[in-house]
mmCIF file of C-alpha atoms in Angstrom:
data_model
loop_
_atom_site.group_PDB
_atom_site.id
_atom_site.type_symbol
_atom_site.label_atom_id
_atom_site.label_comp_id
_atom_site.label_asym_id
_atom_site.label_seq_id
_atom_site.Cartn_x
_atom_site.Cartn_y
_atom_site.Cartn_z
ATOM 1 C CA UNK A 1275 17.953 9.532 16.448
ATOM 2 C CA UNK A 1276 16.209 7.331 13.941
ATOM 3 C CA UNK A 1277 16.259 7.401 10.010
ATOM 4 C CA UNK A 1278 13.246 5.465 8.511
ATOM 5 C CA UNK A 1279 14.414 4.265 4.618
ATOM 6 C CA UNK A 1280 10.577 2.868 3.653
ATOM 7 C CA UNK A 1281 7.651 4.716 3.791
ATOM 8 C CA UNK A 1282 5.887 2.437 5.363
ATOM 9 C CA UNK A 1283 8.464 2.656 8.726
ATOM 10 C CA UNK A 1284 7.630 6.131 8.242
ATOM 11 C CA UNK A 1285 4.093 6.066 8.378
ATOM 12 C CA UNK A 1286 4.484 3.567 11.549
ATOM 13 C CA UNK A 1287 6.841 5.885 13.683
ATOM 14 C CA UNK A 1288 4.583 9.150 13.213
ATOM 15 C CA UNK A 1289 1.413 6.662 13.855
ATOM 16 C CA UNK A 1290 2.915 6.085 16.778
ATOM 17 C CA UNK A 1291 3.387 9.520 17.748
ATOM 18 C CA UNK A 1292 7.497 9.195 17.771
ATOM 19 C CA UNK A 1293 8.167 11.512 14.876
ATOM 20 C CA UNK A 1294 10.548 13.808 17.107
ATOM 21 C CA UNK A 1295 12.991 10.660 17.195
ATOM 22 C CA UNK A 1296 12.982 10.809 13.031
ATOM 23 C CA UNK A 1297 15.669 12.792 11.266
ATOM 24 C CA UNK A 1298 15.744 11.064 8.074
ATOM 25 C CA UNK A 1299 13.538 9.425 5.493
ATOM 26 C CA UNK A 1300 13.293 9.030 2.067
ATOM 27 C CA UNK A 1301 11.857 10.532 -1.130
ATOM 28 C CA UNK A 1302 9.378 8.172 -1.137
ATOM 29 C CA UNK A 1303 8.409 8.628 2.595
ATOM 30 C CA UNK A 1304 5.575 11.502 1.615
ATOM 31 C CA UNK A 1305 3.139 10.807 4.771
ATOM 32 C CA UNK A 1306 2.429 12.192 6.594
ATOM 33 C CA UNK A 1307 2.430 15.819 5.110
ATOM 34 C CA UNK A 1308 4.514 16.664 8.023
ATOM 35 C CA UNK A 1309 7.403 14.252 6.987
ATOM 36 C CA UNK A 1310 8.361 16.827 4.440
ATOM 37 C CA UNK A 1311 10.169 18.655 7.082
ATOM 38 C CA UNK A 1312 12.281 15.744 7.950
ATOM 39 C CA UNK A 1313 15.542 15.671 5.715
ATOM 40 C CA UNK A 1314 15.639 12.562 2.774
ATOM 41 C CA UNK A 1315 18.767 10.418 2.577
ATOM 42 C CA UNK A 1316 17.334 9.427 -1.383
ATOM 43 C CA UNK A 1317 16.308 6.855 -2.549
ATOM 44 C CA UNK A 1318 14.576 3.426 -0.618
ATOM 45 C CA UNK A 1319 16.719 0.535 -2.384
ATOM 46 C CA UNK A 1320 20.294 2.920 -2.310
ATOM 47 C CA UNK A 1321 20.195 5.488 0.029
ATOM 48 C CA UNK A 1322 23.336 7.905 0.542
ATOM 49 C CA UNK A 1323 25.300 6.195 2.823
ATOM 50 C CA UNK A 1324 27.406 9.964 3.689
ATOM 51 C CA UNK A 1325 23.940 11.416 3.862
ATOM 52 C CA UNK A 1326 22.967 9.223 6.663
ATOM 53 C CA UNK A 1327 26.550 8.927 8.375
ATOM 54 C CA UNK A 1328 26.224 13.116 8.118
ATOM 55 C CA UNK A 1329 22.662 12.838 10.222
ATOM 56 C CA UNK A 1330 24.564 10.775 13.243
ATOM 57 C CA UNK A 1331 21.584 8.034 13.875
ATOM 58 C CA UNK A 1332 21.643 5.307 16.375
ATOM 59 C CA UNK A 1333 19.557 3.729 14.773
ATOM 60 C CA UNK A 1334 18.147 3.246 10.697
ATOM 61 C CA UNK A 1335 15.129 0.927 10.134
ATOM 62 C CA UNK A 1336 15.076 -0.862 6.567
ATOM 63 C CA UNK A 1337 12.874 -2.705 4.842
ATOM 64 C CA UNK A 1338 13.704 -5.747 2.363
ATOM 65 C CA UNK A 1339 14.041 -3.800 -0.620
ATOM 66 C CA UNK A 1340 17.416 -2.328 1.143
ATOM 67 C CA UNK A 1341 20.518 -3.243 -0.961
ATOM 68 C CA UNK A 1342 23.020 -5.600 0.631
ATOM 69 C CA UNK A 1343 26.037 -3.542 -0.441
ATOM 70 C CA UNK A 1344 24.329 -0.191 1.471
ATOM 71 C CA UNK A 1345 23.645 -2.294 4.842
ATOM 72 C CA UNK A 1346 27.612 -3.262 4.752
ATOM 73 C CA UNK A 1347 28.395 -0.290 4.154
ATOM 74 C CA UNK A 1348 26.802 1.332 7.157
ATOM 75 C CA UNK A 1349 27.297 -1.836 9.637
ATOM 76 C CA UNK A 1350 30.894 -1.446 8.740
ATOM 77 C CA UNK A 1351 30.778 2.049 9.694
ATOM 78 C CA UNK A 1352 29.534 1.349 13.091
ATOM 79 C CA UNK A 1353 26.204 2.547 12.480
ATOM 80 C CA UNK A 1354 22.820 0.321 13.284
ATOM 81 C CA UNK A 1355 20.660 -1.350 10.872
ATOM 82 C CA UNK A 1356 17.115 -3.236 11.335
ATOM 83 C CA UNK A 1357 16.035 -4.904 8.531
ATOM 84 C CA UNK A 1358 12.329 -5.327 8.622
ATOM 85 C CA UNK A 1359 10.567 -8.240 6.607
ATOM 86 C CA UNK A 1360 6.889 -8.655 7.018
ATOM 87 C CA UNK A 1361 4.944 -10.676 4.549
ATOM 88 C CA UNK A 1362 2.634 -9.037 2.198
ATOM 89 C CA UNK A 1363 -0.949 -9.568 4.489
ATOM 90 C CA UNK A 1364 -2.338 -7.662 7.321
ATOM 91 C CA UNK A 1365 0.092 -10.279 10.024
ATOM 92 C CA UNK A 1366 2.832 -9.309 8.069
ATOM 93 C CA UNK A 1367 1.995 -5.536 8.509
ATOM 94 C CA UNK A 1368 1.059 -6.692 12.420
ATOM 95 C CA UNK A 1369 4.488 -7.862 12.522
ATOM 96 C CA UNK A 1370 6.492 -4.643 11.386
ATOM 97 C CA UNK A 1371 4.324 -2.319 13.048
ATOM 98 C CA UNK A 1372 4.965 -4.654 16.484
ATOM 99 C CA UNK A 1373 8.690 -4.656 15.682
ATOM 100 C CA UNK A 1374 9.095 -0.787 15.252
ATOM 101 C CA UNK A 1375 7.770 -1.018 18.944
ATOM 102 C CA UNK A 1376 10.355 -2.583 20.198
ATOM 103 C CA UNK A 1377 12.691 -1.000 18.314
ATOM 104 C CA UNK A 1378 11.573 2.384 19.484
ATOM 105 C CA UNK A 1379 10.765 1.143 23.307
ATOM 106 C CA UNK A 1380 7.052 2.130 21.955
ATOM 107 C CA UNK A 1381 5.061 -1.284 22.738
ATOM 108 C CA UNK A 1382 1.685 -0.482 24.091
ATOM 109 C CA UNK A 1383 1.859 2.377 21.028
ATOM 110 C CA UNK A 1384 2.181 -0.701 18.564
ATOM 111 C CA UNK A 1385 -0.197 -2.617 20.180
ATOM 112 C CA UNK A 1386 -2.703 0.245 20.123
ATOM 113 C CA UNK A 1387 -2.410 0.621 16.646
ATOM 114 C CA UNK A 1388 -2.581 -2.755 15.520
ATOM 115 C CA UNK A 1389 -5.664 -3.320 17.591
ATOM 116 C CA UNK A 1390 -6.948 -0.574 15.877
ATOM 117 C CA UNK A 1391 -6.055 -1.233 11.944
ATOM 118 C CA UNK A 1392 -7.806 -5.584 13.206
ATOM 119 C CA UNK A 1393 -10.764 -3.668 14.510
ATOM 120 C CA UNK A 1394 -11.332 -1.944 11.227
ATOM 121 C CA UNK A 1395 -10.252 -5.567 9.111
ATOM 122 C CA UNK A 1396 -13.317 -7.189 11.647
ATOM 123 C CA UNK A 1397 -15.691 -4.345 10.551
ATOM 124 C CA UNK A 1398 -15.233 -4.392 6.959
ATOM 125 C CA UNK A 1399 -15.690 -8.647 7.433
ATOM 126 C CA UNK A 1400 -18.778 -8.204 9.422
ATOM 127 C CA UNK A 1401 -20.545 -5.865 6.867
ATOM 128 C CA UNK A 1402 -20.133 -7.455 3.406
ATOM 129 C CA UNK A 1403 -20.191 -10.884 4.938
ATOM 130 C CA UNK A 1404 -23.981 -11.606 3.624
ATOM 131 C CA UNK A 1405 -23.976 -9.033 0.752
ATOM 132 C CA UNK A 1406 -23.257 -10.360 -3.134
ATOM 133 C CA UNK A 1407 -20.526 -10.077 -4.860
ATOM 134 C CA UNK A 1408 -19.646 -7.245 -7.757
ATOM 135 C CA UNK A 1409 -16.912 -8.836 -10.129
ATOM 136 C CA UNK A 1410 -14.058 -6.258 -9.686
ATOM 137 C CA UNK A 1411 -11.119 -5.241 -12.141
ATOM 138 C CA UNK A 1412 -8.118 -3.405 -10.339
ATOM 139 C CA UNK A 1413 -5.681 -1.517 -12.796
ATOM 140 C CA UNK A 1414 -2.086 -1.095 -12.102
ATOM 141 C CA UNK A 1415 -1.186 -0.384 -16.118
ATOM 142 C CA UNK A 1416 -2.717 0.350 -19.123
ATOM 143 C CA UNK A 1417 -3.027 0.997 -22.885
ATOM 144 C CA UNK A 1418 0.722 1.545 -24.694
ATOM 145 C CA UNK A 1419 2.531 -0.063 -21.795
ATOM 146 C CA UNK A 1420 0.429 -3.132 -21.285
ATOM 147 C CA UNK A 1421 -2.290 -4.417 -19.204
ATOM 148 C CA UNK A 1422 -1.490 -4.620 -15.804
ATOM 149 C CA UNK A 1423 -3.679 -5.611 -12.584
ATOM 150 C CA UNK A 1424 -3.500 -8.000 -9.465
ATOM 151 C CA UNK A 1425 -3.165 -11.308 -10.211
ATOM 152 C CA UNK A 1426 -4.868 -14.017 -7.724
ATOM 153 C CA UNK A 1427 -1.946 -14.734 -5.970
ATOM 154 C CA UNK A 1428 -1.300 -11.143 -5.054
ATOM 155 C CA UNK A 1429 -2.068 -9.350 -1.584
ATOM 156 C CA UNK A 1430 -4.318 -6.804 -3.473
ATOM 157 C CA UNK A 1431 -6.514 -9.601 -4.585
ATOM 158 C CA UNK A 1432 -6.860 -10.662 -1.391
ATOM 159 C CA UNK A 1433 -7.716 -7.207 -0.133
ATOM 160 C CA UNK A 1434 -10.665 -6.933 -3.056
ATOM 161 C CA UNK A 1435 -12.072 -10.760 -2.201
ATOM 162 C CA UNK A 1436 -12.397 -9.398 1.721
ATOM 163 C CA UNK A 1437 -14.088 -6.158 1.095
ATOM 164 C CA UNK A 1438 -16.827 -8.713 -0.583
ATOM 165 C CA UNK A 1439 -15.478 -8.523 -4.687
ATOM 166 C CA UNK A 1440 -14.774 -10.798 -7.047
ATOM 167 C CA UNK A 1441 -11.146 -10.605 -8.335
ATOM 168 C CA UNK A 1442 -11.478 -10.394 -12.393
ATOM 169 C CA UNK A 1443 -7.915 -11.553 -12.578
ATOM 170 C CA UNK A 1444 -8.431 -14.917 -10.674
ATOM 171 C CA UNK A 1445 -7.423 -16.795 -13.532
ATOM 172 C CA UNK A 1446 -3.663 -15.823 -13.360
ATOM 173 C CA UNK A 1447 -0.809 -15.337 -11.297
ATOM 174 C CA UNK A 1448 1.334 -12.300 -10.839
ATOM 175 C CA UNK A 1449 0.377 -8.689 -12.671
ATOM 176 C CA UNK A 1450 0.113 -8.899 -16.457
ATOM 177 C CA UNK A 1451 -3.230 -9.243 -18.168
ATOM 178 C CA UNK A 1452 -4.375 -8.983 -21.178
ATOM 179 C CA UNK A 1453 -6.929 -6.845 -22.206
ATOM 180 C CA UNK A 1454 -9.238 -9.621 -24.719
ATOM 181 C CA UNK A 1455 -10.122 -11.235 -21.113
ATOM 182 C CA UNK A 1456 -11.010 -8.111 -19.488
ATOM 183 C CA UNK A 1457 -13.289 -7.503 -22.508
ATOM 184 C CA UNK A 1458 -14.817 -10.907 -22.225
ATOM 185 C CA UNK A 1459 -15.377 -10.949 -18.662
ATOM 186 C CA UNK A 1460 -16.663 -7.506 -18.195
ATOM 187 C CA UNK A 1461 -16.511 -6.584 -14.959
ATOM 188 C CA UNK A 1462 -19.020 -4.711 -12.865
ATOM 189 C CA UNK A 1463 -16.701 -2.132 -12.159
ATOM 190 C CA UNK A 1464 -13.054 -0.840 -12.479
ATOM 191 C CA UNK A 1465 -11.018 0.760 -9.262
ATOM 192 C CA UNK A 1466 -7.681 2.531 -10.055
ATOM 193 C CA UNK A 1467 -5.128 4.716 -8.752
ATOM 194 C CA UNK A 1468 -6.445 8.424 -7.691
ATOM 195 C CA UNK A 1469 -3.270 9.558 -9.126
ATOM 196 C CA UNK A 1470 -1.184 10.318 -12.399
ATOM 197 C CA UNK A 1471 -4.847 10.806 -13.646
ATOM 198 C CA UNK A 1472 -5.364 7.516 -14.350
ATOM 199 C CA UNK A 1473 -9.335 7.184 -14.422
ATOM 200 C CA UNK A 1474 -9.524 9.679 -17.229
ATOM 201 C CA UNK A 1475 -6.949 7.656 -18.927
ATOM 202 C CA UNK A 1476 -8.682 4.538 -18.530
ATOM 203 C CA UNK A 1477 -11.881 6.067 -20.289
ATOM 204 C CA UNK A 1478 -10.308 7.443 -23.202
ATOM 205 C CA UNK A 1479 -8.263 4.290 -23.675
ATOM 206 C CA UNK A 1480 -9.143 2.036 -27.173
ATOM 207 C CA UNK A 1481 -10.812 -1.497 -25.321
ATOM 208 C CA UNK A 1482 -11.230 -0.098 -21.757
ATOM 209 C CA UNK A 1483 -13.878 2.428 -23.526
ATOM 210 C CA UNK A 1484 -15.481 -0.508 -24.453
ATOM 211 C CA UNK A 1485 -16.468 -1.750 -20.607
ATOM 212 C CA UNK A 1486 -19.871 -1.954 -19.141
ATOM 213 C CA UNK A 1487 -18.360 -0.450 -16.323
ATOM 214 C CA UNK A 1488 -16.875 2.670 -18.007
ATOM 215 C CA UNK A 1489 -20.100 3.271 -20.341
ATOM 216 C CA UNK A 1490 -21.646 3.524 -17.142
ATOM 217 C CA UNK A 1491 -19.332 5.773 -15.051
ATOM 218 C CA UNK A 1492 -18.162 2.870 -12.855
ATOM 219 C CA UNK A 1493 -14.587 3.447 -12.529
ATOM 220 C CA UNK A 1494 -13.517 4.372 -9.485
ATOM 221 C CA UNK A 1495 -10.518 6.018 -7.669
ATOM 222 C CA UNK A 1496 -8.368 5.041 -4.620
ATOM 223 C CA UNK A 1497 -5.403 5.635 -2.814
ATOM 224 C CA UNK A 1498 -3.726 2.885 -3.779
ATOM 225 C CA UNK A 1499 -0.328 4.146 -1.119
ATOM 226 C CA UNK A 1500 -2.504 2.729 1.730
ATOM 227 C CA UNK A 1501 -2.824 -0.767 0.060
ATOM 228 C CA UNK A 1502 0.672 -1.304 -1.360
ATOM 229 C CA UNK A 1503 2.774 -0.257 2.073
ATOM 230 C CA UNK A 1504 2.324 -2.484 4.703
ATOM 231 C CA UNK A 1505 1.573 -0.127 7.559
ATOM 232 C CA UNK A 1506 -0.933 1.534 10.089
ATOM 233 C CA UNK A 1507 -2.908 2.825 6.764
ATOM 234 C CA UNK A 1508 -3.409 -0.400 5.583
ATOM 235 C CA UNK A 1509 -6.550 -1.422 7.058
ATOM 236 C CA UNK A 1510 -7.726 2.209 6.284
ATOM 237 C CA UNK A 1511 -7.212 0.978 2.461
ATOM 238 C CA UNK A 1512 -9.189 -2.179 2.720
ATOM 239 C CA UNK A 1513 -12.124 -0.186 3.916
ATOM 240 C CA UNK A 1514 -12.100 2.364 1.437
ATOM 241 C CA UNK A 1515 -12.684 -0.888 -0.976
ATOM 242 C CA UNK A 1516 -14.909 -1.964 0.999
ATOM 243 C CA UNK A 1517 -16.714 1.390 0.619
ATOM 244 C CA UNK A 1518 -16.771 1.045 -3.238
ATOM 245 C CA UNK A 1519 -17.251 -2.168 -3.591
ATOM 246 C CA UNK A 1520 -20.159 -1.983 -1.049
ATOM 247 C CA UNK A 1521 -21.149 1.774 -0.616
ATOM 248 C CA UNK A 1522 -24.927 0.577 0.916
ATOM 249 C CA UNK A 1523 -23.016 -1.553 3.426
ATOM 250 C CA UNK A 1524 -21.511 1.436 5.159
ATOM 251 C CA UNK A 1525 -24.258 4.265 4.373
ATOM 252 C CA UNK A 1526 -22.524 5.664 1.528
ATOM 253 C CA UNK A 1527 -23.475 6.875 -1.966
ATOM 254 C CA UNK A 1528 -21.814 6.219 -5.140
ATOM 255 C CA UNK A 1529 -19.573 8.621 -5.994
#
């Protein structure tokens, strides 16, 4: 009996084909669609501790974000924890994915999969490797709230500059931006969240309207779940860049 208190866990242990050991998750776990069937134990940072006590599990698998207080609390009750810490790149994802293996006597199920998400990392490499390179602008926040994207040191950069882009934001660290730079460097194109209707937002917004890219319709959507948890999806995220950054490279049209 296994609770999973990050979506990415989540993800990993129905990858894996072991959802029947899962009876708790959290709100955030939401793939997937099947998970919904699995009772939550709230939030990821401070679950219910007399939620999870009520579910009896051997065993509950954590990320970092997990609050020190909550993991007392529950290793002082007896119960299990397994605090997973991968670092933000496709090892670090390698890693957790590997570790839920173990945890859940699952190995050659890990293994599987993580062949699987580096065979899909070699094929994205492969076909942009010769191709040139669209200058790309990735939005996080924008307009009222301020101007946010992925800085150069950030795992999402890294993820744009292999599926053959140019990172916009290369010239700072972190998230913020600021949108006179984005006007002066005009990028080729935008990519943005496919939720909370973000693309139309970005069009109607006062400097963004202003864009090369959005006069000309290039602002594009992605699931950006797949590239900010670290598990089995991940990969699937870095070639659905790869597919808008490069559509010819993988017989696709613009869309």
């Amino acid at each position: 009996r296994v609770i999973s208190v990050a979506p990415n866990i989540t993800e990993t242990i129905f990858a894996m084909g072991k959802q029947d050991k899962l009876v708790g998750r959290t709100d955030y776990c939401d793939y997937p669609e099947a998970v919904s069937d699995i009772e939550s134990v709230g939030n990821i940072d401070q679950p219910g501790v007399e939620k999870i006590v009520e579910l009896k599990p051997d065993l509950v698998i954590a990320s970092s974000i997990f609050q020190k207080e909550v993991l007392e609390k529950l290793e002082d009750l007896n119960i299990k924890v397994a605090v997973l810490q991968g670092e933000e790149s496709f090892e670090g994802a390698y890693d957790v994915i590997g570790k839920v293996g173990i945890l859940l006597n699952s190995k050659d199920e890990a293994k599987k999969l993580i062949n699987d998400m580096k065979e899909k990392v070699e094929l994205v490499k492969n076909s942009v490797k010769e191709l040139d390179k669209p200058s790309v602008y990735y939005v996080i926040g924008y307009g009222e709230f301020g101007d946010y994207t992925a800085g150069r040191d950030t795992f999402i950069a890294h993820i744009i500059e292999m599926a053959g882009g140019i990172n916009v934001a290369d010239d700072v660290d972190g998230w913020k931006y600021n949108i006179e730079s984005l006007l002066e460097k005009d990028p080729d194109m935008l990519i943005c969240s496919r939720y909370f209707d973000s693309k139309q937002g970005i069009m109607n917004t006062a400097g963004y309207k202003e864009l090369t890219a959005v006069k000309n319709g290039r602002v594009f959507e992605i699931d950006n779940n797949m590239l900010d948890r670290q598990g089995p999806r991940l990969a699937d995220g870095l070639l659905d860049m790869a597919k808008i950054i490069h559509p010819e490279a993988f017989g696709e049209t613009e869309s």
